[in-house]
Short mmCIF file of N, CA and C in Angstrom, two decimals:
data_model
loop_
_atom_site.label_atom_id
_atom_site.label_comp_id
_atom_site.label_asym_id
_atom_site.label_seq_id
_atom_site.Cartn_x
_atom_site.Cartn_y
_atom_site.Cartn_z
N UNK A 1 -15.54 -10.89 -6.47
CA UNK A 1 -16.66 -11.60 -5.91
C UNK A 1 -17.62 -10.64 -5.18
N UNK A 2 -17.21 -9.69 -4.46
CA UNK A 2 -17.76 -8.80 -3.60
C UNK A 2 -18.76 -7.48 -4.66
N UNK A 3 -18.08 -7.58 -5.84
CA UNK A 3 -19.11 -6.66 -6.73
C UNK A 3 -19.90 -7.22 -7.51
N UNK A 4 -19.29 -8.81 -7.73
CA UNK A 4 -20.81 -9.49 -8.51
C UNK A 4 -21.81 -10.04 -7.68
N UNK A 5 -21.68 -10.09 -5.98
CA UNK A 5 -22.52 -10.15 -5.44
C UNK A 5 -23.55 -8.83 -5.00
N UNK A 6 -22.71 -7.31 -5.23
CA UNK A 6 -23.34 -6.29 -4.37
C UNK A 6 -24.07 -6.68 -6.04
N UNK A 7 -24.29 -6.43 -7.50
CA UNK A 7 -24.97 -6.47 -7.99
C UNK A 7 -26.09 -6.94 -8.23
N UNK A 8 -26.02 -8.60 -7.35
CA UNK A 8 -26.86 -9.35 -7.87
C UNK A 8 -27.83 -9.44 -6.97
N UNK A 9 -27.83 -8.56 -5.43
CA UNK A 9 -28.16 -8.37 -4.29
C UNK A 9 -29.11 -6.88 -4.01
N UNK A 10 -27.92 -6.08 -4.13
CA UNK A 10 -28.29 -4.98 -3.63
C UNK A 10 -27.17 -3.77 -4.33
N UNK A 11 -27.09 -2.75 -5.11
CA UNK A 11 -26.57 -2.07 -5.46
C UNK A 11 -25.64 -1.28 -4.38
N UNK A 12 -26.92 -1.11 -3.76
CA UNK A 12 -26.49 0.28 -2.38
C UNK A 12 -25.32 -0.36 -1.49
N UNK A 13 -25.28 -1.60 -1.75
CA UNK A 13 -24.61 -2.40 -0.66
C UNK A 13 -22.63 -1.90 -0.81
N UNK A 14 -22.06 -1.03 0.39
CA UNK A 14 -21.36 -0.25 0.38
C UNK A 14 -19.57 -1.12 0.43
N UNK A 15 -19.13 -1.26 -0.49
CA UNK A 15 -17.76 -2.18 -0.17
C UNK A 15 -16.47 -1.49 -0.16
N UNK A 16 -15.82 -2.23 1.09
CA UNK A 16 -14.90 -1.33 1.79
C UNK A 16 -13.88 -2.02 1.94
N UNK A 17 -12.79 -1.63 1.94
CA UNK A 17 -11.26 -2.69 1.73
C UNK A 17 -11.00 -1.79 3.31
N UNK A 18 -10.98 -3.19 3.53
CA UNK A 18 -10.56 -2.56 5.72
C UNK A 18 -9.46 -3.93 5.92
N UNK A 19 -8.52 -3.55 6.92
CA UNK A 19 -8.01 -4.33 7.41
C UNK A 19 -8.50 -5.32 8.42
N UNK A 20 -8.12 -6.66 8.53
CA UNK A 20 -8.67 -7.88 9.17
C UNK A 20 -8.72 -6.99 10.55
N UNK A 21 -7.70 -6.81 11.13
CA UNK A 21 -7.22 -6.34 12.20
C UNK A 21 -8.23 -5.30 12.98
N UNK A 22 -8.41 -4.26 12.40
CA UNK A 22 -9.23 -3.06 12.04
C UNK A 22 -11.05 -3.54 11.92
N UNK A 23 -11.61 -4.17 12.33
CA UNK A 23 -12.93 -4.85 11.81
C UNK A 23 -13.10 -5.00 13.26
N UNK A 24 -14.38 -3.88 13.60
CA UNK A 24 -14.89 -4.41 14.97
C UNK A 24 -16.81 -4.20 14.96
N UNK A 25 -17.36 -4.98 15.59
CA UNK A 25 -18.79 -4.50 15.74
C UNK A 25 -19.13 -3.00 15.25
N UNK A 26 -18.69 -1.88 15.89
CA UNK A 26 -18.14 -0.56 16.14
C UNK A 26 -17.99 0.14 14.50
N UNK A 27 -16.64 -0.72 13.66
CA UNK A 27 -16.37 -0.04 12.67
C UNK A 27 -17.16 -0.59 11.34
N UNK A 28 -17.71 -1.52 11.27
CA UNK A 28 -17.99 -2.61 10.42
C UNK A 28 -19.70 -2.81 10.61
N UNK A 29 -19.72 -2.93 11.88
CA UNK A 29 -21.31 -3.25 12.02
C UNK A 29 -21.32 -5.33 12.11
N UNK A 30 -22.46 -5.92 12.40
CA UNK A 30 -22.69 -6.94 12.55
C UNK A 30 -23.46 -7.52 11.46
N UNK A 31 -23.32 -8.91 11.04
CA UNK A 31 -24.30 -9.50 10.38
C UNK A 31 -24.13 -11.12 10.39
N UNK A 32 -25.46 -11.29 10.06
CA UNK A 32 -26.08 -12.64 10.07
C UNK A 32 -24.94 -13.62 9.91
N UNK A 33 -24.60 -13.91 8.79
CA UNK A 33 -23.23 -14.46 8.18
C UNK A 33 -22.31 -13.74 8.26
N UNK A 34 -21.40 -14.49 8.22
CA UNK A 34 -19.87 -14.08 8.22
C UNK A 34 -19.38 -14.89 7.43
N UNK A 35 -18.23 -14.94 6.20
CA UNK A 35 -17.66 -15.83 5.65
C UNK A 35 -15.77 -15.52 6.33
N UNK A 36 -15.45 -16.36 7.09
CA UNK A 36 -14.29 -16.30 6.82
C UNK A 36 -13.44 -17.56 6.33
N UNK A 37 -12.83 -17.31 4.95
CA UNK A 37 -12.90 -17.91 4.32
C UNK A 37 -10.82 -18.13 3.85
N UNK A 38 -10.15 -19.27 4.08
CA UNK A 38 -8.78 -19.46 3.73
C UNK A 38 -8.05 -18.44 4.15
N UNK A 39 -8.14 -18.23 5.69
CA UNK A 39 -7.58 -16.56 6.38
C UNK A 39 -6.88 -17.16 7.41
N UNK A 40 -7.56 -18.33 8.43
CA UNK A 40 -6.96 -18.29 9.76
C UNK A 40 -5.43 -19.43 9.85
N UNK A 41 -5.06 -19.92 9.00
CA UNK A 41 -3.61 -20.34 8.75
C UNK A 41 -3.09 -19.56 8.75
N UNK A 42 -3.20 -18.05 8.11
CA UNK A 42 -2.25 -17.18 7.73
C UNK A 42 -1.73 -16.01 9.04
N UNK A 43 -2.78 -16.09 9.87
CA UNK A 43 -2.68 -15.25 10.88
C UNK A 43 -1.72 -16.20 12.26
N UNK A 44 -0.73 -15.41 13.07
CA UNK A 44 -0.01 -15.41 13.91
C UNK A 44 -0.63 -15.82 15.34
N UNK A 45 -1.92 -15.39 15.68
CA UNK A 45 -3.02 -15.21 16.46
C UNK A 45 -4.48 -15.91 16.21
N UNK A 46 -4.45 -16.90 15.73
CA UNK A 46 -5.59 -17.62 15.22
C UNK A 46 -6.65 -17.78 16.15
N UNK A 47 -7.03 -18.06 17.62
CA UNK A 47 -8.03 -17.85 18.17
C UNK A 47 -7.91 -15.95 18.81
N UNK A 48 -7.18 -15.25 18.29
CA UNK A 48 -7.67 -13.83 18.54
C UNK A 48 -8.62 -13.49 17.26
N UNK A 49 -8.14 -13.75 16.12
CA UNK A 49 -9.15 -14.07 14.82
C UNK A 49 -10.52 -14.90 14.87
N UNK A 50 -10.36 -15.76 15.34
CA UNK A 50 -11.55 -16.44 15.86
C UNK A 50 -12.68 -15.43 16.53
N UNK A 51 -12.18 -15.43 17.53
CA UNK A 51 -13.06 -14.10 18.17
C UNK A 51 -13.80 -12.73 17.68
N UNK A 52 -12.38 -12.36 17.05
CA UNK A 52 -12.93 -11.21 16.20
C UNK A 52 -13.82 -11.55 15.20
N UNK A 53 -13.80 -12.49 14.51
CA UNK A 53 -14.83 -13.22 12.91
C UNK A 53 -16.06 -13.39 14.21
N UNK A 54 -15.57 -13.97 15.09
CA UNK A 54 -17.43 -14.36 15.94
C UNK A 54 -17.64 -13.03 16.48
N UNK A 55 -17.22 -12.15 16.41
CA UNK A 55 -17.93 -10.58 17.06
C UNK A 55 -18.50 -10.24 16.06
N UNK A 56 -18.56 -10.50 15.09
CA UNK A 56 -18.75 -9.75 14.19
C UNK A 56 -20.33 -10.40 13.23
N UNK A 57 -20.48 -11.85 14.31
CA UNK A 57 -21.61 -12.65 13.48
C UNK A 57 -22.59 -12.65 14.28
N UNK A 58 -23.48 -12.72 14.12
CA UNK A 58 -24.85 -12.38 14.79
C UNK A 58 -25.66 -13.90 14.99
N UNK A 59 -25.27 -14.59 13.74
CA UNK A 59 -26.32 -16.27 13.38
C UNK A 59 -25.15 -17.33 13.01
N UNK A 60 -24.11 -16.85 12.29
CA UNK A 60 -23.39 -18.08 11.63
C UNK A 60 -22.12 -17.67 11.24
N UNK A 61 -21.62 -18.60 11.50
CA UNK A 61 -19.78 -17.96 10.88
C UNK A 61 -19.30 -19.14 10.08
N UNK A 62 -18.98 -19.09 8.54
CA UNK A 62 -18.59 -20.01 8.07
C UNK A 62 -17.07 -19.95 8.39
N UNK A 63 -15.96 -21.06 8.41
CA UNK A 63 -14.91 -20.92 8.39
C UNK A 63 -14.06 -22.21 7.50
N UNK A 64 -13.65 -21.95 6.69
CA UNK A 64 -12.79 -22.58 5.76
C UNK A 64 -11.12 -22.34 5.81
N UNK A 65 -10.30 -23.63 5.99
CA UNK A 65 -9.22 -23.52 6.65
C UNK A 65 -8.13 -24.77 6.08
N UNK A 66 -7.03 -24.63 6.22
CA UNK A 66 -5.96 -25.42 6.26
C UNK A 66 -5.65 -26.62 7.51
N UNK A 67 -5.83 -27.71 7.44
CA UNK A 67 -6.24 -28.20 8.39
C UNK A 67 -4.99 -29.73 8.67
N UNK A 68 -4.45 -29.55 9.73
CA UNK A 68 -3.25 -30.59 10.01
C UNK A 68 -3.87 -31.80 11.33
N UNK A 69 -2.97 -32.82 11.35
CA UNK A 69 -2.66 -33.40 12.41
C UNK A 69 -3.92 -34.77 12.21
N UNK A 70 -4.45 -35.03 11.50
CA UNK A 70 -5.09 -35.99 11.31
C UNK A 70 -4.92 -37.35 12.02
N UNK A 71 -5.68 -37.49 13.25
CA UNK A 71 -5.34 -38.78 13.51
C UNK A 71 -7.13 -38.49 14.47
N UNK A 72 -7.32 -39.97 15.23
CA UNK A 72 -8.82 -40.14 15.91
C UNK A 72 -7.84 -40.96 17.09
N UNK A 73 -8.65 -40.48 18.02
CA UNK A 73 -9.36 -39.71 18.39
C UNK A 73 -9.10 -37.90 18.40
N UNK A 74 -9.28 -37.27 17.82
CA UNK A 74 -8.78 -35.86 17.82
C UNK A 74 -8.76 -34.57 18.68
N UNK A 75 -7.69 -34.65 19.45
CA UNK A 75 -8.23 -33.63 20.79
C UNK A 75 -7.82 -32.37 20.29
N UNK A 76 -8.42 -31.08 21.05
CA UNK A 76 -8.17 -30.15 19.61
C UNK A 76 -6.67 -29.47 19.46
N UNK A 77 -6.23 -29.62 18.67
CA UNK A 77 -4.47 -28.95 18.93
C UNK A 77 -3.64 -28.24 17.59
N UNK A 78 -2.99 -27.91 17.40
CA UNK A 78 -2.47 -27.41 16.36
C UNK A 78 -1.46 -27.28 16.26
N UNK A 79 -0.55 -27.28 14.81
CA UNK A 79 0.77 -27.57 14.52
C UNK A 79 1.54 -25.78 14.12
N UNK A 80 2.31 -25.63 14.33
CA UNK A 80 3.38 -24.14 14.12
C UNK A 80 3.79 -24.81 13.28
N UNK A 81 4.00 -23.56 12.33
CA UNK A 81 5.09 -23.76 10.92
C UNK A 81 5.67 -22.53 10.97
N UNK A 82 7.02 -22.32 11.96
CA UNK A 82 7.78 -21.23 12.11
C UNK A 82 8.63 -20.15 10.82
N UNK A 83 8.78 -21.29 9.89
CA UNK A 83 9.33 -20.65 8.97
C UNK A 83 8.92 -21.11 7.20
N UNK A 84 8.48 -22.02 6.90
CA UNK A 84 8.15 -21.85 5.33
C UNK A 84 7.11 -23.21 4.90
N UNK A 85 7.64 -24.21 6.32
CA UNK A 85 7.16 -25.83 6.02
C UNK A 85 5.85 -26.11 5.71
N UNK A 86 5.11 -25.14 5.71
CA UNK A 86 3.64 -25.79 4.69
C UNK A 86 3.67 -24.93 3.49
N UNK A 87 3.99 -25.48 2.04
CA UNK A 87 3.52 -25.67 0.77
C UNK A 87 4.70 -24.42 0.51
N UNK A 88 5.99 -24.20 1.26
CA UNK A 88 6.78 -23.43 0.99
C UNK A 88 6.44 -22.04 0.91
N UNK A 89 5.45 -21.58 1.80
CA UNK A 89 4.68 -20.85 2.26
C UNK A 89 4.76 -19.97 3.77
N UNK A 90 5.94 -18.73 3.59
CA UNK A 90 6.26 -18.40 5.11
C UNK A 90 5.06 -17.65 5.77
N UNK A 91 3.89 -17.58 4.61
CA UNK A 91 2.72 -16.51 5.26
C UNK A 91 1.76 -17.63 6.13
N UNK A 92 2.00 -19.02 6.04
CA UNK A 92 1.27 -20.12 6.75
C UNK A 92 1.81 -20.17 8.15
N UNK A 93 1.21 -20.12 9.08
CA UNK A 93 1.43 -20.07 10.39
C UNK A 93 1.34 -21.44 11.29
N UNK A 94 -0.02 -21.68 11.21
CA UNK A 94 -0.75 -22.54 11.68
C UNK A 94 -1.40 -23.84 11.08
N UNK A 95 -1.61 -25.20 11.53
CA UNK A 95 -2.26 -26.14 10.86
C UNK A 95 -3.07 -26.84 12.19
N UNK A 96 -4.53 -26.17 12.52
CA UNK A 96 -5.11 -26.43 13.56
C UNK A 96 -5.84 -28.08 13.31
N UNK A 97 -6.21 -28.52 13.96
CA UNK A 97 -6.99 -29.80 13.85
C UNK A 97 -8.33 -29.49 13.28
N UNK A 98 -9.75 -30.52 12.89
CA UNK A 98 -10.76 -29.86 12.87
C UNK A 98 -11.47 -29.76 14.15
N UNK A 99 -11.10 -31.02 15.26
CA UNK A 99 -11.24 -30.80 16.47
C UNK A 99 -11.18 -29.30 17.09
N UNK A 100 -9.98 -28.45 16.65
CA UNK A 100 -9.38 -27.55 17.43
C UNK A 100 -10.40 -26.27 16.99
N UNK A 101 -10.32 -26.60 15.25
CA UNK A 101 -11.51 -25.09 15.24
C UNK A 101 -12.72 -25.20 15.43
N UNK A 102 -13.37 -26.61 15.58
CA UNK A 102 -14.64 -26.81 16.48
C UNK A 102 -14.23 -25.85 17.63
N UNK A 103 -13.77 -26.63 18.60
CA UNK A 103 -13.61 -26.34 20.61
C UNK A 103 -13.32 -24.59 19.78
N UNK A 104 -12.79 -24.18 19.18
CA UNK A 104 -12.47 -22.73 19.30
C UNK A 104 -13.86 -21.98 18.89
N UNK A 105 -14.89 -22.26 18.03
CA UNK A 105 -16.02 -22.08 17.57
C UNK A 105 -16.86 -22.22 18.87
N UNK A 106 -16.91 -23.07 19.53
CA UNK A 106 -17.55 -23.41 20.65
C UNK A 106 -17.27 -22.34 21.94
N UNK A 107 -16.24 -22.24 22.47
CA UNK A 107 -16.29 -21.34 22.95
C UNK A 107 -16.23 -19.99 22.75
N UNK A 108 -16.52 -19.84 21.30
CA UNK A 108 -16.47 -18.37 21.32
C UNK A 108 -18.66 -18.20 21.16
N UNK A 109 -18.98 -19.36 21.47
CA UNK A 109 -20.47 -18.65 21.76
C UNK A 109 -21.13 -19.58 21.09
N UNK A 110 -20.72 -20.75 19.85
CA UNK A 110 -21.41 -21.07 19.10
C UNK A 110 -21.36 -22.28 19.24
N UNK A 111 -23.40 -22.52 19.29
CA UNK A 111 -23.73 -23.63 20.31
C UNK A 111 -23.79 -25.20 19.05
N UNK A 112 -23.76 -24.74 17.99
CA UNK A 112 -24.03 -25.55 16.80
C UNK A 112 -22.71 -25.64 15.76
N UNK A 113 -21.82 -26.76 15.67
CA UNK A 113 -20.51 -26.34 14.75
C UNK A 113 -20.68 -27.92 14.02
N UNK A 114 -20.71 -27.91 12.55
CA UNK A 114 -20.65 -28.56 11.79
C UNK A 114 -19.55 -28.61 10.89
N UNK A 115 -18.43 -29.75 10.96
CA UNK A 115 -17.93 -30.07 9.97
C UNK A 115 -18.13 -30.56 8.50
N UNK A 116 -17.76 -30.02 7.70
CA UNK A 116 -18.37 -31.15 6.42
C UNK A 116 -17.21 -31.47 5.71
N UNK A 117 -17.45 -32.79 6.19
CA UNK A 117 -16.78 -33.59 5.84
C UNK A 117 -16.24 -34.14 4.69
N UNK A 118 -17.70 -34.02 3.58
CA UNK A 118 -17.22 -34.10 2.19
C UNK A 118 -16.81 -32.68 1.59
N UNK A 119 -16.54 -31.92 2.43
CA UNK A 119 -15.77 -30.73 1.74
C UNK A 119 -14.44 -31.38 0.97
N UNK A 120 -13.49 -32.24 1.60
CA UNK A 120 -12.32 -32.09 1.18
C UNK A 120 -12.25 -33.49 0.14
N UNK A 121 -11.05 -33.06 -1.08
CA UNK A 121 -11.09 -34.00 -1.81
C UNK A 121 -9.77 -34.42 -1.55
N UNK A 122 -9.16 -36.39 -2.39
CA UNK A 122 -7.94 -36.84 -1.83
C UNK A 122 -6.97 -35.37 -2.28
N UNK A 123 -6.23 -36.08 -0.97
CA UNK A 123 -4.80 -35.65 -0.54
C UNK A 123 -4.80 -34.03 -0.22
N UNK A 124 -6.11 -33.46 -0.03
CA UNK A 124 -6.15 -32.09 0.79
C UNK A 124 -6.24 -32.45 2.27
N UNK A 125 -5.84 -30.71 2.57
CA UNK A 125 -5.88 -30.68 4.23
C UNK A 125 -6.86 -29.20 4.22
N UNK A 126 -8.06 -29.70 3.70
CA UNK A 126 -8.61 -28.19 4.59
C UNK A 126 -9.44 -29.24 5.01
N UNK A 127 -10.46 -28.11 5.63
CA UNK A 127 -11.82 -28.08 6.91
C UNK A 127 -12.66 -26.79 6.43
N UNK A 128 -13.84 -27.28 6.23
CA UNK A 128 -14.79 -26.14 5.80
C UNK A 128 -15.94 -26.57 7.21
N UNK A 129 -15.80 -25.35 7.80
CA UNK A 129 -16.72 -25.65 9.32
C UNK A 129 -17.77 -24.34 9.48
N UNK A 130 -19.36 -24.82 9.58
CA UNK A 130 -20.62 -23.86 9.56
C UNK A 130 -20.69 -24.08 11.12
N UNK A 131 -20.58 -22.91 11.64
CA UNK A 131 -21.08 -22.55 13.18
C UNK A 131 -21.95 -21.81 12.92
N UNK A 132 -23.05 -21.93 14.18
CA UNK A 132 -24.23 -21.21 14.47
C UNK A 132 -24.71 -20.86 15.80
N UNK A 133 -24.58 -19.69 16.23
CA UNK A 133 -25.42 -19.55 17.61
C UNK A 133 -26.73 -20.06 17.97
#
């Protein structure tokens, strides 16, 4: 995806296999968008990820996610999966609310967070959420 876009964009545009971890203002640089995209289930540290994806955005951070706990009123919270229990999957960590990665979007700076709602089709659990400073 990353080379049929540098083509269809910009040639010069320089692509670099860096670790999540490893990605700071500093090493990476900043920009407008950010896609982070089917990442923050997988991580151990999900609002340290949070943070880091919003350091790194200047206007907007898309975030697309695995998303648990479905009920209203939704206060924001999230479910541990210590060892394999989502989709038999031990690299799944987390199943945050969409409540939860709103309030986490929110305080990391971003004054505008949109769920969309018709992102998901029956019997999925993601959350596709556009924040904007």
């Amino acid at each position: 995806a990353c080379d049929l876009a540098r083509e269809r964009t910009d040639p010069a545009v320089e692509s670099r296999v860096i670790d999540f971890e490893e990605m700071t203002p500093e090493s990476v640089g900043t920009f407008h968008t950010v896609l982070f995209l089917g990442v923050l289930y997988h991580l151990k540290h999900p609002y340290a990820a949070i943070e880091r994806a919003a350091s790194l955005s200047e206007k907007v951070l898309v975030v697309e996610t695995h998303v648990d706990i479905r009920q209203a009123p939704e206060p924001p919270s999230m479910v541990f999966y210590p060892f394999d229990e989502l989709n038999k999957d031990a690299s799944n960590w987390w199943g945050p609310n969409a409540s939860c990665v709103s309030a986490m979007l929110q305080t990391c700076g971003f004054s505008r967070v949109e769920i969309d709602h018709d992102y998901t089709w029956p019997g999925s659990q993601r959350c596709l959420v556009h924040a904007v400073r």
